[in-house]
mmCIF file of C-alpha atoms in Angstrom:
data_model
loop_
_atom_site.group_PDB
_atom_site.id
_atom_site.type_symbol
_atom_site.label_atom_id
_atom_site.label_comp_id
_atom_site.label_asym_id
_atom_site.label_seq_id
_atom_site.Cartn_x
_atom_site.Cartn_y
_atom_site.Cartn_z
ATOM 1 C CA MET A 85 -5.794 3.934 31.777
ATOM 2 C CA LYS A 86 -7.437 6.551 29.447
ATOM 3 C CA PRO A 87 -6.759 8.242 26.113
ATOM 4 C CA PRO A 88 -5.404 11.618 25.468
ATOM 5 C CA PRO A 89 -7.797 13.711 23.917
ATOM 6 C CA PHE A 90 -8.305 13.877 20.055
ATOM 7 C CA ASP A 91 -11.093 14.779 17.964
ATOM 8 C CA TYR A 92 -13.465 12.532 16.058
ATOM 9 C CA VAL A 93 -14.786 12.446 12.383
ATOM 10 C CA ALA A 94 -16.770 9.920 11.447
ATOM 11 C CA ALA A 95 -15.861 9.702 7.470
ATOM 12 C CA ALA A 96 -18.740 8.803 5.543
ATOM 13 C CA ASP A 97 -17.018 7.438 2.688
ATOM 14 C CA LEU A 98 -13.875 7.461 1.155
ATOM 15 C CA ASP A 99 -12.628 10.400 0.079
ATOM 16 C CA GLU A 100 -14.382 12.044 3.374
ATOM 17 C CA ALA A 101 -11.591 10.426 5.126
ATOM 18 C CA LEU A 102 -8.353 11.074 2.398
ATOM 19 C CA GLU A 103 -9.841 14.755 2.958
ATOM 20 C CA ALA A 104 -8.703 14.110 6.506
ATOM 21 C CA LEU A 105 -5.386 12.136 6.503
ATOM 22 C CA ALA A 106 -4.257 14.559 3.696
ATOM 23 C CA ASP A 107 -3.808 17.660 6.342
ATOM 24 C CA ALA A 108 -1.400 18.128 7.469
ATOM 25 C CA SER A 109 -2.057 20.441 10.098
ATOM 26 C CA VAL A 110 -3.174 17.756 12.658
ATOM 27 C CA GLU A 111 -1.827 14.344 13.185
ATOM 28 C CA THR A 112 -4.063 11.794 11.751
ATOM 29 C CA ARG A 113 -5.017 8.091 12.467
ATOM 30 C CA PRO A 114 -7.445 5.974 10.743
ATOM 31 C CA LEU A 115 -9.251 3.854 13.129
ATOM 32 C CA ALA A 116 -10.526 0.259 11.520
ATOM 33 C CA GLY A 117 -11.241 -1.786 14.118
ATOM 34 C CA GLY A 118 -8.877 -0.776 17.099
ATOM 35 C CA GLN A 119 -7.155 -3.729 18.149
ATOM 36 C CA SER A 120 -4.299 -1.939 18.191
ATOM 37 C CA LEU A 121 -4.284 1.046 17.798
ATOM 38 C CA VAL A 122 -6.935 1.389 20.759
ATOM 39 C CA PRO A 123 -4.317 -0.068 23.278
ATOM 40 C CA MET A 124 -1.651 1.729 22.373
ATOM 41 C CA LEU A 125 -3.988 5.305 22.482
ATOM 42 C CA ASN A 126 -4.766 3.521 26.547
ATOM 43 C CA PHE A 127 -0.905 3.180 27.367
ATOM 44 C CA ARG A 128 -0.096 6.550 25.959
ATOM 45 C CA LEU A 129 1.750 5.481 23.431
ATOM 46 C CA ALA A 130 0.234 6.855 20.583
ATOM 47 C CA ALA A 131 -1.483 10.790 20.993
ATOM 48 C CA PRO A 132 -2.387 11.768 17.713
ATOM 49 C CA GLU A 133 -4.926 15.075 17.186
ATOM 50 C CA ARG A 134 -7.205 13.885 15.299
ATOM 51 C CA LEU A 135 -8.767 9.865 14.644
ATOM 52 C CA VAL A 136 -10.735 8.604 11.385
ATOM 53 C CA ASP A 137 -13.425 6.101 12.151
ATOM 54 C CA LEU A 138 -13.648 3.898 8.525
ATOM 55 C CA ASN A 139 -16.413 1.685 10.135
ATOM 56 C CA GLY A 140 -18.975 3.350 7.562
ATOM 57 C CA ILE A 141 -16.834 3.088 4.503
ATOM 58 C CA ASP A 142 -18.996 0.439 2.561
ATOM 59 C CA GLU A 143 -16.680 0.126 -0.267
ATOM 60 C CA LEU A 144 -14.464 -1.444 1.772
ATOM 61 C CA SER A 145 -16.052 -4.601 3.245
ATOM 62 C CA ARG A 146 -16.032 -5.569 0.073
ATOM 63 C CA ILE A 147 -15.305 -9.407 -0.647
ATOM 64 C CA GLU A 148 -14.963 -9.838 -4.433
ATOM 65 C CA GLU A 149 -13.679 -12.176 -6.844
ATOM 66 C CA THR A 150 -11.312 -10.348 -9.555
ATOM 67 C CA GLU A 151 -11.659 -11.329 -12.988
ATOM 68 C CA ASP A 152 -8.363 -12.517 -13.079
ATOM 69 C CA GLY A 153 -9.834 -16.277 -10.194
ATOM 70 C CA GLY A 154 -8.293 -13.725 -7.763
ATOM 71 C CA LEU A 155 -9.870 -12.331 -3.827
ATOM 72 C CA HIS A 156 -10.686 -8.721 -3.188
ATOM 73 C CA LEU A 157 -10.869 -8.200 0.129
ATOM 74 C CA GLY A 158 -11.095 -4.440 0.937
ATOM 75 C CA ALA A 159 -9.551 -3.284 4.428
ATOM 76 C CA MET A 160 -11.957 -3.313 6.611
ATOM 77 C CA VAL A 161 -12.897 -7.528 6.384
ATOM 78 C CA ARG A 162 -12.982 -8.601 9.855
ATOM 79 C CA HIS A 163 -11.028 -11.856 11.080
ATOM 80 C CA ARG A 164 -13.601 -13.700 11.531
ATOM 81 C CA GLN A 165 -14.894 -13.476 8.452
ATOM 82 C CA LEU A 166 -11.881 -15.029 6.544
ATOM 83 C CA GLU A 167 -13.322 -18.061 8.921
ATOM 84 C CA ARG A 168 -16.562 -18.679 7.204
ATOM 85 C CA ASP A 169 -17.037 -16.125 3.539
ATOM 86 C CA PRO A 170 -17.659 -19.318 1.284
ATOM 87 C CA LEU A 171 -15.582 -17.156 -1.064
ATOM 88 C CA ILE A 172 -12.784 -16.841 0.508
ATOM 89 C CA VAL A 173 -12.782 -20.462 1.905
ATOM 90 C CA ARG A 174 -13.072 -21.929 -1.491
ATOM 91 C CA ARG A 175 -10.332 -19.681 -3.111
ATOM 92 C CA THR A 176 -7.853 -18.947 -0.770
ATOM 93 C CA PRO A 177 -8.297 -22.067 2.306
ATOM 94 C CA LEU A 178 -5.042 -20.863 3.919
ATOM 95 C CA LEU A 179 -6.225 -17.766 4.983
ATOM 96 C CA ALA A 180 -9.120 -20.045 6.383
ATOM 97 C CA GLU A 181 -6.915 -21.675 8.090
ATOM 98 C CA ALA A 182 -5.360 -19.494 9.962
ATOM 99 C CA ALA A 183 -7.162 -16.496 11.179
ATOM 100 C CA PRO A 184 -8.794 -18.826 13.834
ATOM 101 C CA PHE A 185 -5.030 -18.841 15.669
ATOM 102 C CA ILE A 186 -5.673 -14.606 15.658
ATOM 103 C CA ALA A 187 -6.025 -13.439 19.378
ATOM 104 C CA HIS A 188 -10.030 -15.227 20.613
ATOM 105 C CA PRO A 189 -13.420 -14.958 19.217
ATOM 106 C CA GLN A 190 -14.057 -11.091 20.652
ATOM 107 C CA ILE A 191 -11.180 -9.585 18.882
ATOM 108 C CA ARG A 192 -11.771 -11.311 15.648
ATOM 109 C CA SER A 193 -15.042 -10.169 15.144
ATOM 110 C CA ARG A 194 -13.761 -6.801 15.412
ATOM 111 C CA GLY A 195 -9.557 -7.167 14.155
ATOM 112 C CA THR A 196 -9.932 -6.345 9.969
ATOM 113 C CA VAL A 197 -7.507 -7.105 7.980
ATOM 114 C CA GLY A 198 -5.824 -4.190 6.362
ATOM 115 C CA GLY A 199 -5.891 -2.946 9.853
ATOM 116 C CA SER A 200 -3.493 -5.931 10.829
ATOM 117 C CA VAL A 201 -1.342 -5.771 7.704
ATOM 118 C CA ALA A 202 -0.862 -2.140 8.028
ATOM 119 C CA HIS A 203 -0.047 -2.774 11.670
ATOM 120 C CA ALA A 204 2.789 -5.072 10.678
ATOM 121 C CA ASP A 205 3.401 -6.620 13.546
ATOM 122 C CA PRO A 206 5.702 -9.555 12.644
ATOM 123 C CA ALA A 207 4.162 -11.298 15.501
ATOM 124 C CA ALA A 208 0.830 -11.435 13.899
ATOM 125 C CA GLU A 209 -0.456 -13.927 11.664
ATOM 126 C CA LEU A 210 -2.353 -12.241 8.607
ATOM 127 C CA PRO A 211 1.022 -10.617 7.248
ATOM 128 C CA ALA A 212 2.846 -13.597 7.304
ATOM 129 C CA VAL A 213 -0.162 -15.274 4.779
ATOM 130 C CA PHE A 214 -0.767 -12.511 2.757
ATOM 131 C CA LEU A 215 2.756 -12.746 2.111
ATOM 132 C CA THR A 216 2.888 -16.886 0.900
ATOM 133 C CA LEU A 217 0.478 -16.199 -1.098
ATOM 134 C CA GLY A 218 1.568 -13.422 -2.842
ATOM 135 C CA ALA A 219 -0.717 -10.414 -2.376
ATOM 136 C CA ARG A 220 -0.280 -6.939 -2.915
ATOM 137 C CA VAL A 221 -2.534 -4.000 -0.876
ATOM 138 C CA ARG A 222 -4.032 -0.941 -2.813
ATOM 139 C CA ILE A 223 -2.922 2.387 -1.536
ATOM 140 C CA ALA A 224 -5.231 5.535 -1.583
ATOM 141 C CA ARG A 225 -4.362 8.835 -0.942
ATOM 142 C CA ARG A 226 -5.863 12.262 -1.691
ATOM 143 C CA SER A 227 -5.117 13.615 -5.046
ATOM 144 C CA ARG A 228 -1.957 16.252 -4.522
ATOM 145 C CA ASP A 229 -1.360 19.621 -6.709
ATOM 146 C CA GLY A 230 -1.332 19.201 -10.131
ATOM 147 C CA GLU A 231 -2.541 15.895 -10.231
ATOM 148 C CA SER A 232 -6.730 15.011 -12.137
ATOM 149 C CA GLY A 233 -9.010 13.401 -10.022
ATOM 150 C CA SER A 234 -9.706 13.789 -6.521
ATOM 151 C CA ARG A 235 -7.563 11.070 -4.821
ATOM 152 C CA ALA A 236 -4.773 8.719 -6.559
ATOM 153 C CA GLU A 237 -4.101 4.937 -5.766
ATOM 154 C CA ARG A 238 -1.103 3.012 -6.467
ATOM 155 C CA THR A 239 -0.503 -0.931 -5.656
ATOM 156 C CA LEU A 240 2.552 -1.918 -4.147
ATOM 157 C CA ALA A 241 3.528 -5.798 -3.547
ATOM 158 C CA LEU A 242 3.717 -7.043 0.092
ATOM 159 C CA ASP A 243 6.403 -7.837 0.473
ATOM 160 C CA ASP A 244 7.584 -4.259 -1.060
ATOM 161 C CA PHE A 245 5.259 -3.024 1.826
ATOM 162 C CA PHE A 246 7.033 -3.972 5.051
ATOM 163 C CA LEU A 247 9.910 -1.697 5.758
ATOM 164 C CA GLY A 248 11.146 -2.501 9.556
ATOM 165 C CA PRO A 249 9.281 -3.942 12.663
ATOM 166 C CA PHE A 250 5.123 -1.818 13.038
ATOM 167 C CA PHE A 251 6.713 0.044 9.716
ATOM 168 C CA SER A 252 5.495 0.187 6.465
ATOM 169 C CA ALA A 253 5.994 1.838 3.217
ATOM 170 C CA LEU A 254 2.486 3.955 3.663
ATOM 171 C CA GLU A 255 2.729 7.582 3.923
ATOM 172 C CA PRO A 256 0.915 10.115 6.812
ATOM 173 C CA ASP A 257 -1.643 10.805 3.783
ATOM 174 C CA GLU A 258 -2.007 7.452 2.297
ATOM 175 C CA LEU A 259 -4.275 4.839 3.538
ATOM 176 C CA LEU A 260 -4.265 0.830 2.715
ATOM 177 C CA ILE A 261 -7.270 0.552 1.236
ATOM 178 C CA ALA A 262 -7.585 -3.472 0.246
ATOM 179 C CA ILE A 263 -5.391 -6.655 -0.361
ATOM 180 C CA GLU A 264 -5.681 -8.361 -3.649
ATOM 181 C CA VAL A 265 -4.619 -12.239 -3.821
ATOM 182 C CA PRO A 266 -3.788 -13.216 -7.074
ATOM 183 C CA PRO A 267 -5.290 -16.821 -8.241
ATOM 184 C CA SER A 268 -4.328 -20.388 -6.798
ATOM 185 C CA THR A 269 -2.648 -22.891 -9.867
ATOM 186 C CA PRO A 270 -3.186 -26.920 -10.586
ATOM 187 C CA GLY A 271 -1.071 -27.932 -8.220
ATOM 188 C CA GLU A 272 -1.195 -25.652 -5.678
ATOM 189 C CA GLY A 273 -1.264 -26.720 -1.891
ATOM 190 C CA THR A 274 -0.308 -24.421 1.513
ATOM 191 C CA ALA A 275 -0.733 -24.934 5.208
ATOM 192 C CA PHE A 276 -0.187 -22.762 7.750
ATOM 193 C CA ASP A 277 1.236 -24.428 11.879
ATOM 194 C CA GLU A 278 2.375 -21.739 14.754
ATOM 195 C CA VAL A 279 3.087 -22.232 18.416
ATOM 196 C CA ALA A 280 1.517 -20.675 21.238
ATOM 197 C CA ARG A 281 1.790 -20.685 25.959
ATOM 198 C CA ARG A 282 -1.792 -20.489 25.293
ATOM 199 C CA ARG A 283 -4.594 -20.277 22.801
ATOM 200 C CA GLY A 284 -4.990 -17.085 21.754
ATOM 201 C CA ASP A 285 -1.633 -16.160 22.874
ATOM 202 C CA TYR A 286 0.760 -14.671 20.570
ATOM 203 C CA ALA A 287 3.323 -17.380 18.570
ATOM 204 C CA LEU A 288 6.252 -18.171 19.957
ATOM 205 C CA ALA A 289 6.587 -19.060 16.471
ATOM 206 C CA GLY A 290 4.272 -19.818 13.763
ATOM 207 C CA VAL A 291 4.706 -19.999 9.405
ATOM 208 C CA ALA A 292 2.796 -20.609 6.701
ATOM 209 C CA ALA A 293 3.725 -22.420 3.363
ATOM 210 C CA ARG A 294 2.681 -21.973 -0.708
ATOM 211 C CA MET A 295 3.462 -25.872 -2.846
ATOM 212 C CA ARG A 296 2.592 -26.027 -6.472
ATOM 213 C CA LEU A 297 4.012 -29.390 -7.965
ATOM 214 C CA ASN A 298 3.462 -30.196 -10.953
ATOM 215 C CA SER A 299 2.233 -33.026 -12.838
ATOM 216 C CA GLY A 300 5.610 -35.597 -12.165
ATOM 217 C CA GLY A 301 4.950 -34.620 -8.559
ATOM 218 C CA VAL A 302 8.090 -31.790 -8.956
ATOM 219 C CA CYS A 303 8.408 -28.229 -6.857
ATOM 220 C CA GLU A 304 8.329 -26.450 -9.394
ATOM 221 C CA GLU A 305 7.329 -23.149 -6.799
ATOM 222 C CA ALA A 306 7.367 -22.677 -2.831
ATOM 223 C CA ALA A 307 7.279 -19.748 -0.503
ATOM 224 C CA ILE A 308 7.254 -19.650 2.824
ATOM 225 C CA SER A 309 6.826 -16.729 5.225
ATOM 226 C CA LEU A 310 7.794 -17.375 9.050
ATOM 227 C CA VAL A 311 5.362 -15.675 12.324
ATOM 228 C CA ASN A 312 7.374 -13.555 15.032
ATOM 229 C CA GLY A 313 10.322 -15.031 13.125
ATOM 230 C CA GLY A 314 12.414 -11.415 12.793
ATOM 231 C CA SER A 315 11.929 -8.221 13.571
ATOM 232 C CA THR A 316 9.791 -8.330 9.720
ATOM 233 C CA PRO A 317 7.359 -10.421 8.016
ATOM 234 C CA CYS A 318 8.905 -11.418 5.918
ATOM 235 C CA LEU A 319 9.645 -14.657 3.015
ATOM 236 C CA MET A 320 12.291 -16.794 3.693
ATOM 237 C CA ARG A 321 14.272 -17.170 0.314
ATOM 238 C CA GLU A 322 16.569 -19.127 1.047
ATOM 239 C CA ALA A 323 14.391 -22.167 2.334
ATOM 240 C CA ALA A 324 11.776 -22.195 -0.143
ATOM 241 C CA ARG A 325 14.829 -22.210 -2.953
ATOM 242 C CA THR A 326 15.582 -25.165 -1.853
ATOM 243 C CA LEU A 327 12.249 -27.046 -2.587
ATOM 244 C CA VAL A 328 12.102 -26.103 -5.912
ATOM 245 C CA GLY A 329 12.954 -28.490 -8.995
ATOM 246 C CA ALA A 330 13.137 -31.420 -6.795
ATOM 247 C CA GLU A 331 9.610 -33.373 -5.242
ATOM 248 C CA PRO A 332 8.695 -32.244 -1.639
ATOM 249 C CA ALA A 333 10.324 -36.045 -0.235
ATOM 250 C CA PRO A 334 11.715 -36.220 3.692
ATOM 251 C CA GLU A 335 15.307 -34.749 2.907
ATOM 252 C CA ALA A 336 14.399 -30.976 0.877
ATOM 253 C CA ILE A 337 11.770 -30.808 3.666
ATOM 254 C CA GLY A 338 14.591 -31.522 6.105
ATOM 255 C CA ALA A 339 16.909 -29.182 4.486
ATOM 256 C CA ALA A 340 13.946 -26.290 4.091
ATOM 257 C CA ALA A 341 13.385 -26.995 7.769
ATOM 258 C CA ALA A 342 16.933 -26.733 8.182
ATOM 259 C CA ALA A 343 17.965 -23.040 6.462
ATOM 260 C CA CYS A 344 14.539 -21.707 7.341
ATOM 261 C CA ALA A 345 15.555 -21.704 10.663
ATOM 262 C CA GLU A 346 19.271 -20.838 10.498
ATOM 263 C CA THR A 347 18.191 -17.627 8.040
ATOM 264 C CA SER A 348 15.307 -16.695 10.847
ATOM 265 C CA GLU A 349 16.444 -13.697 13.309
ATOM 266 C CA PRO A 350 13.856 -14.716 16.245
ATOM 267 C CA ALA A 351 14.239 -12.662 18.958
ATOM 268 C CA ALA A 352 14.352 -13.376 22.068
ATOM 269 C CA ASP A 353 12.176 -12.383 25.563
ATOM 270 C CA MET A 354 10.773 -13.597 29.029
ATOM 271 C CA HIS A 355 9.429 -16.457 26.784
ATOM 272 C CA ALA A 356 11.293 -18.161 24.730
ATOM 273 C CA SER A 357 15.188 -18.196 24.140
ATOM 274 C CA GLU A 358 15.958 -17.716 20.374
ATOM 275 C CA ALA A 359 18.191 -21.141 20.341
ATOM 276 C CA TYR A 360 14.063 -22.461 21.550
ATOM 277 C CA ARG A 361 11.899 -20.855 19.106
ATOM 278 C CA ARG A 362 14.617 -22.090 15.558
ATOM 279 C CA HIS A 363 13.588 -24.954 17.214
ATOM 280 C CA LEU A 364 10.173 -24.138 16.703
ATOM 281 C CA ILE A 365 10.478 -23.127 13.326
ATOM 282 C CA ARG A 366 12.779 -25.984 12.375
ATOM 283 C CA THR A 367 9.676 -28.472 13.559
ATOM 284 C CA LEU A 368 7.493 -25.791 12.601
ATOM 285 C CA THR A 369 8.321 -25.658 9.076
ATOM 286 C CA ALA A 370 8.897 -28.984 8.368
ATOM 287 C CA ARG A 371 5.552 -29.828 9.054
ATOM 288 C CA VAL A 372 3.773 -27.044 7.147
ATOM 289 C CA VAL A 373 6.212 -27.850 4.289
ATOM 290 C CA SER A 374 4.709 -31.270 4.118
ATOM 291 C CA ARG A 375 0.783 -30.900 4.700
ATOM 292 C CA ALA A 376 1.734 -28.094 2.269
ATOM 293 C CA ALA A 377 2.938 -31.075 -0.096
ATOM 294 C CA ALA A 378 0.487 -33.521 1.001
ATOM 295 C CA ARG A 379 -2.208 -31.066 -0.287
ATOM 296 C CA ALA A 380 -0.422 -30.061 -3.944
ATOM 297 C CA ARG A 381 -0.286 -33.905 -4.912
ATOM 298 C CA THR A 382 -4.553 -34.342 -3.954
#
């Protein structure tokens, strides 16, 4: 299969990319790693009139520590960097733990964090991981009539960004430019795991968890997100609430796992039934939350 014809713009900087996206007379799509968009083009599932290549924009590839000790990831940071960058490994080990589950090394070397989040695929690992970490996205566009400056920006909690399967809060003239992860706190532990039919396949189900314990070993904060657990990436708030206010004993973890399975909305397909996916969600949640609790204690 070959894509339909399109015009190609290699943006030299962010302003040039935003200028192209602001042109409403032409249907334009940004091109990051191309791991989702290019197959869609080849199968004619997408037919934009113009592609704006972001690979030459240096500011979108930055990995920086924020003033409060959090992490700034430019939208063009590659999946492979999540596994290897010393700052990422030290500050957000959950990203380093989850990244090897993403497809294969060749794909991780091209795919980008911004592309994965903007694509809003409920079967992708990174949306669930970033939700669990309480991340926010920075979004930019060219200034509209009456606005000062060459560009306008807004910051949005990731939980408000995902609106449906493959559907986000991005407007046609907007570009996701960075993901910002808040700093970890003392007593915090994280974990990730998934089950797939083969290494590199989409997960039948996956779970990311974060837990913060006080000095007495009581859970003060918890977050759980699912991979392929519903029609959109989402936090499992009810399940996480069952953990808060108690020590993460097997009974509490079992209750959280049961709540996660019961409130999830996995879809049946040729690879797994809904009942089997719920079974996986329950098993994985118990495993991942137990691991996060153990790490929070150390």
